[in-house]
């Protein structure tokens, strides 16, 4: 996906929230653009602090609809935060992460996870029974995580013990994301290229 397409997605996400306040119907593009099903997350930040983040790990909706649903859910359905107010939108930056299809990481020994998780490239999904947690690739950059810490953080997100990733009946998936975001509220939209050089101890 190129930058111009990314800009359209971020603008659609912002417009999806703004039109909610006036109960307007969103004027969807009549072309075939963004009609392929893809996973996506919409993240809202206010003064560089998280204000809401909701999305779809799996490609359950055409991307256009997924953006609308995720944007409104991030603003009004994230249980961690009160609903976004209309006047707040002047202080909120919108970020869109378009996900690749999650792939199950298969290992013979738990330490092999460390070779198969690339910080700066991979987000993680961890599942066990009814529990599931997802963290986007940029979260691990923000916390300067090692692969081991990334696994622990994702377990915590799922409401599980930090060491649950070591258990045999746990599934760990990795995915990548293409990230487009506003540099300031309603401002210039850029593609964020995340990269991180790290070293870690195989004995961790």
GROMACS .gro file of C-alpha atoms in nm:
model
  204
    1UNK     CA    1   0.000   0.000   0.000
    2UNK     CA    2   0.141   0.341  -0.094
    3UNK     CA    3   0.141   0.661   0.108
    4UNK     CA    4  -0.147   0.819  -0.082
    5UNK     CA    5  -0.367   0.520  -0.006
    6UNK     CA    6  -0.256   0.533   0.357
    7UNK     CA    7  -0.356   0.898   0.376
    8UNK     CA    8  -0.703   0.809   0.252
    9UNK     CA    9  -0.737   0.544   0.522
   10UNK     CA   10  -0.638   0.782   0.802
   11UNK     CA   11  -0.877   1.047   0.671
   12UNK     CA   12  -1.153   0.786   0.654
   13UNK     CA   13  -1.084   0.687   1.015
   14UNK     CA   14  -1.102   1.049   1.135
   15UNK     CA   15  -1.414   1.118   0.929
   16UNK     CA   16  -1.579   0.805   1.070
   17UNK     CA   17  -1.549   0.949   1.420
   18UNK     CA   18  -1.646   1.307   1.332
   19UNK     CA   19  -1.958   1.202   1.141
   20UNK     CA   20  -2.068   0.991   1.437
   21UNK     CA   21  -2.139   1.306   1.639
   22UNK     CA   22  -2.383   1.436   1.378
   23UNK     CA   23  -2.524   1.094   1.286
   24UNK     CA   24  -2.423   1.154   0.925
   25UNK     CA   25  -2.391   0.870   0.678
   26UNK     CA   26  -2.036   0.827   0.556
   27UNK     CA   27  -2.003   0.879   0.182
   28UNK     CA   28  -1.816   0.566   0.081
   29UNK     CA   29  -1.611   0.551  -0.236
   30UNK     CA   30  -1.810   0.375  -0.507
   31UNK     CA   31  -1.496   0.224  -0.660
   32UNK     CA   32  -1.338  -0.109  -0.571
   33UNK     CA   33  -1.066   0.061  -0.363
   34UNK     CA   34  -1.018  -0.093  -0.017
   35UNK     CA   35  -1.274  -0.367  -0.078
   36UNK     CA   36  -1.033  -0.653  -0.006
   37UNK     CA   37  -1.067  -0.800   0.342
   38UNK     CA   38  -0.778  -0.708   0.574
   39UNK     CA   39  -0.712  -0.688   0.944
   40UNK     CA   40  -0.670  -0.337   1.079
   41UNK     CA   41  -0.637  -0.141   1.403
   42UNK     CA   42  -0.713   0.225   1.465
   43UNK     CA   43  -0.520   0.396   1.744
   44UNK     CA   44  -0.609   0.734   1.894
   45UNK     CA   45  -0.359   0.939   2.093
   46UNK     CA   46  -0.410   1.264   2.280
   47UNK     CA   47  -0.102   1.465   2.378
   48UNK     CA   48   0.106   1.154   2.292
   49UNK     CA   49  -0.094   0.937   2.533
   50UNK     CA   50  -0.318   0.649   2.429
   51UNK     CA   51  -0.684   0.753   2.402
   52UNK     CA   52  -0.827   0.441   2.239
   53UNK     CA   53  -0.727   0.143   2.025
   54UNK     CA   54  -0.958  -0.114   1.869
   55UNK     CA   55  -0.936  -0.328   1.558
   56UNK     CA   56  -0.964  -0.663   1.389
   57UNK     CA   57  -0.675  -0.910   1.393
   58UNK     CA   58  -0.838  -1.121   1.124
   59UNK     CA   59  -0.956  -1.011   0.782
   60UNK     CA   60  -1.329  -1.028   0.860
   61UNK     CA   61  -1.440  -0.710   0.678
   62UNK     CA   62  -1.343  -0.526   0.360
   63UNK     CA   63  -1.073  -0.277   0.463
   64UNK     CA   64  -1.298   0.023   0.405
   65UNK     CA   65  -1.566  -0.105   0.643
   66UNK     CA   66  -1.307  -0.233   0.890
   67UNK     CA   67  -1.158   0.117   0.918
   68UNK     CA   68  -1.499   0.269   0.992
   69UNK     CA   69  -1.590   0.006   1.250
   70UNK     CA   70  -1.249   0.016   1.420
   71UNK     CA   71  -1.229   0.396   1.430
   72UNK     CA   72  -1.567   0.435   1.592
   73UNK     CA   73  -1.499   0.151   1.832
   74UNK     CA   74  -1.165   0.307   1.933
   75UNK     CA   75  -1.343   0.634   2.006
   76UNK     CA   76  -1.656   0.503   2.174
   77UNK     CA   77  -1.616   0.139   2.278
   78UNK     CA   78  -1.268   0.098   2.426
   79UNK     CA   79  -1.350  -0.007   2.785
   80UNK     CA   80  -1.026   0.146   2.915
   81UNK     CA   81  -1.136   0.501   2.836
   82UNK     CA   82  -1.444   0.725   2.847
   83UNK     CA   83  -1.606   0.801   2.514
   84UNK     CA   84  -1.426   1.059   2.303
   85UNK     CA   85  -1.600   1.396   2.306
   86UNK     CA   86  -1.648   1.599   1.989
   87UNK     CA   87  -1.433   1.885   2.117
   88UNK     CA   88  -1.149   1.643   2.189
   89UNK     CA   89  -1.095   1.567   1.821
   90UNK     CA   90  -0.892   1.886   1.783
   91UNK     CA   91  -0.634   1.730   2.018
   92UNK     CA   92  -0.643   1.370   1.896
   93UNK     CA   93  -0.409   1.211   1.643
   94UNK     CA   94  -0.534   0.919   1.435
   95UNK     CA   95  -0.319   0.620   1.343
   96UNK     CA   96  -0.410   0.326   1.119
   97UNK     CA   97  -0.225  -0.008   1.123
   98UNK     CA   98  -0.304  -0.241   0.831
   99UNK     CA   99  -0.216  -0.597   0.929
  100UNK     CA  100  -0.080  -0.894   0.741
  101UNK     CA  101  -0.244  -1.232   0.803
  102UNK     CA  102  -0.124  -1.368   1.141
  103UNK     CA  103   0.097  -1.677   1.114
  104UNK     CA  104   0.133  -1.942   1.383
  105UNK     CA  105   0.491  -1.963   1.516
  106UNK     CA  106   0.596  -2.327   1.540
  107UNK     CA  107   0.888  -2.418   1.764
  108UNK     CA  108   1.043  -2.732   1.909
  109UNK     CA  109   1.180  -2.544   2.209
  110UNK     CA  110   1.058  -2.221   2.368
  111UNK     CA  111   1.391  -2.043   2.310
  112UNK     CA  112   1.331  -2.072   1.936
  113UNK     CA  113   1.065  -1.803   1.975
  114UNK     CA  114   1.345  -1.550   2.025
  115UNK     CA  115   1.481  -1.619   1.675
  116UNK     CA  116   1.138  -1.598   1.514
  117UNK     CA  117   1.017  -1.269   1.666
  118UNK     CA  118   1.173  -0.957   1.515
  119UNK     CA  119   1.121  -0.644   1.722
  120UNK     CA  120   1.036  -0.358   1.488
  121UNK     CA  121   0.863  -0.591   1.244
  122UNK     CA  122   0.634  -0.831   1.427
  123UNK     CA  123   0.327  -0.785   1.639
  124UNK     CA  124   0.206  -1.080   1.845
  125UNK     CA  125  -0.114  -1.263   1.923
  126UNK     CA  126  -0.120  -1.518   2.207
  127UNK     CA  127  -0.412  -1.754   2.261
  128UNK     CA  128  -0.495  -2.013   2.525
  129UNK     CA  129  -0.846  -2.142   2.570
  130UNK     CA  130  -1.081  -1.846   2.608
  131UNK     CA  131  -0.790  -1.603   2.659
  132UNK     CA  132  -0.640  -1.402   2.377
  133UNK     CA  133  -0.418  -1.095   2.360
  134UNK     CA  134  -0.275  -0.885   2.076
  135UNK     CA  135  -0.008  -0.616   2.071
  136UNK     CA  136   0.092  -0.419   1.762
  137UNK     CA  137   0.458  -0.405   1.647
  138UNK     CA  138   0.498  -0.041   1.751
  139UNK     CA  139   0.411  -0.123   2.113
  140UNK     CA  140   0.729  -0.326   2.151
  141UNK     CA  141   0.933  -0.040   2.006
  142UNK     CA  142   0.776   0.207   2.249
  143UNK     CA  143   0.878  -0.018   2.541
  144UNK     CA  144   1.221  -0.107   2.400
  145UNK     CA  145   1.128  -0.474   2.438
  146UNK     CA  146   1.326  -0.790   2.376
  147UNK     CA  147   1.141  -1.086   2.216
  148UNK     CA  148   1.104  -1.241   2.562
  149UNK     CA  149   0.954  -0.923   2.702
  150UNK     CA  150   0.725  -0.897   2.399
  151UNK     CA  151   0.589  -1.244   2.475
  152UNK     CA  152   0.538  -1.154   2.841
  153UNK     CA  153   0.363  -0.827   2.756
  154UNK     CA  154   0.126  -1.004   2.518
  155UNK     CA  155   0.042  -1.260   2.787
  156UNK     CA  156  -0.040  -0.975   3.023
  157UNK     CA  157  -0.262  -0.816   2.757
  158UNK     CA  158  -0.451  -1.146   2.739
  159UNK     CA  159  -0.500  -1.147   3.116
  160UNK     CA  160  -0.265  -1.440   3.166
  161UNK     CA  161   0.051  -1.494   3.370
  162UNK     CA  162   0.360  -1.351   3.199
  163UNK     CA  163   0.511  -1.699   3.162
  164UNK     CA  164   0.209  -1.855   2.994
  165UNK     CA  165   0.381  -1.834   2.654
  166UNK     CA  166   0.606  -2.121   2.768
  167UNK     CA  167   0.316  -2.366   2.800
  168UNK     CA  168   0.260  -2.632   2.534
  169UNK     CA  169  -0.109  -2.560   2.475
  170UNK     CA  170  -0.049  -2.192   2.395
  171UNK     CA  171  -0.059  -2.060   2.038
  172UNK     CA  172   0.166  -1.768   1.944
  173UNK     CA  173   0.107  -1.585   1.617
  174UNK     CA  174   0.313  -1.312   1.455
  175UNK     CA  175   0.210  -1.049   1.202
  176UNK     CA  176   0.342  -0.731   1.047
  177UNK     CA  177   0.172  -0.394   1.006
  178UNK     CA  178   0.190  -0.101   0.770
  179UNK     CA  179   0.136   0.210   0.982
  180UNK     CA  180   0.000   0.547   0.869
  181UNK     CA  181  -0.055   0.831   1.114
  182UNK     CA  182  -0.112   1.202   1.163
  183UNK     CA  183   0.192   1.391   1.285
  184UNK     CA  184  -0.046   1.628   1.463
  185UNK     CA  185  -0.427   1.636   1.489
  186UNK     CA  186  -0.571   1.668   1.135
  187UNK     CA  187  -0.215   1.738   1.019
  188UNK     CA  188   0.032   1.581   0.779
  189UNK     CA  189  -0.007   1.206   0.740
  190UNK     CA  190   0.306   0.994   0.718
  191UNK     CA  191   0.396   0.628   0.696
  192UNK     CA  192   0.581   0.525   1.009
  193UNK     CA  193   0.874   0.297   0.941
  194UNK     CA  194   0.962   0.122   1.265
  195UNK     CA  195   1.306  -0.022   1.316
  196UNK     CA  196   1.498  -0.122   1.623
  197UNK     CA  197   1.842  -0.265   1.681
  198UNK     CA  198   1.851  -0.494   1.980
  199UNK     CA  199   2.050  -0.775   2.131
  200UNK     CA  200   1.932  -1.027   2.380
  201UNK     CA  201   2.063  -1.316   2.581
  202UNK     CA  202   1.960  -1.661   2.458
  203UNK     CA  203   1.964  -1.777   2.820
  204UNK     CA  204   1.691  -1.529   2.923
   0.00000   0.00000   0.00000
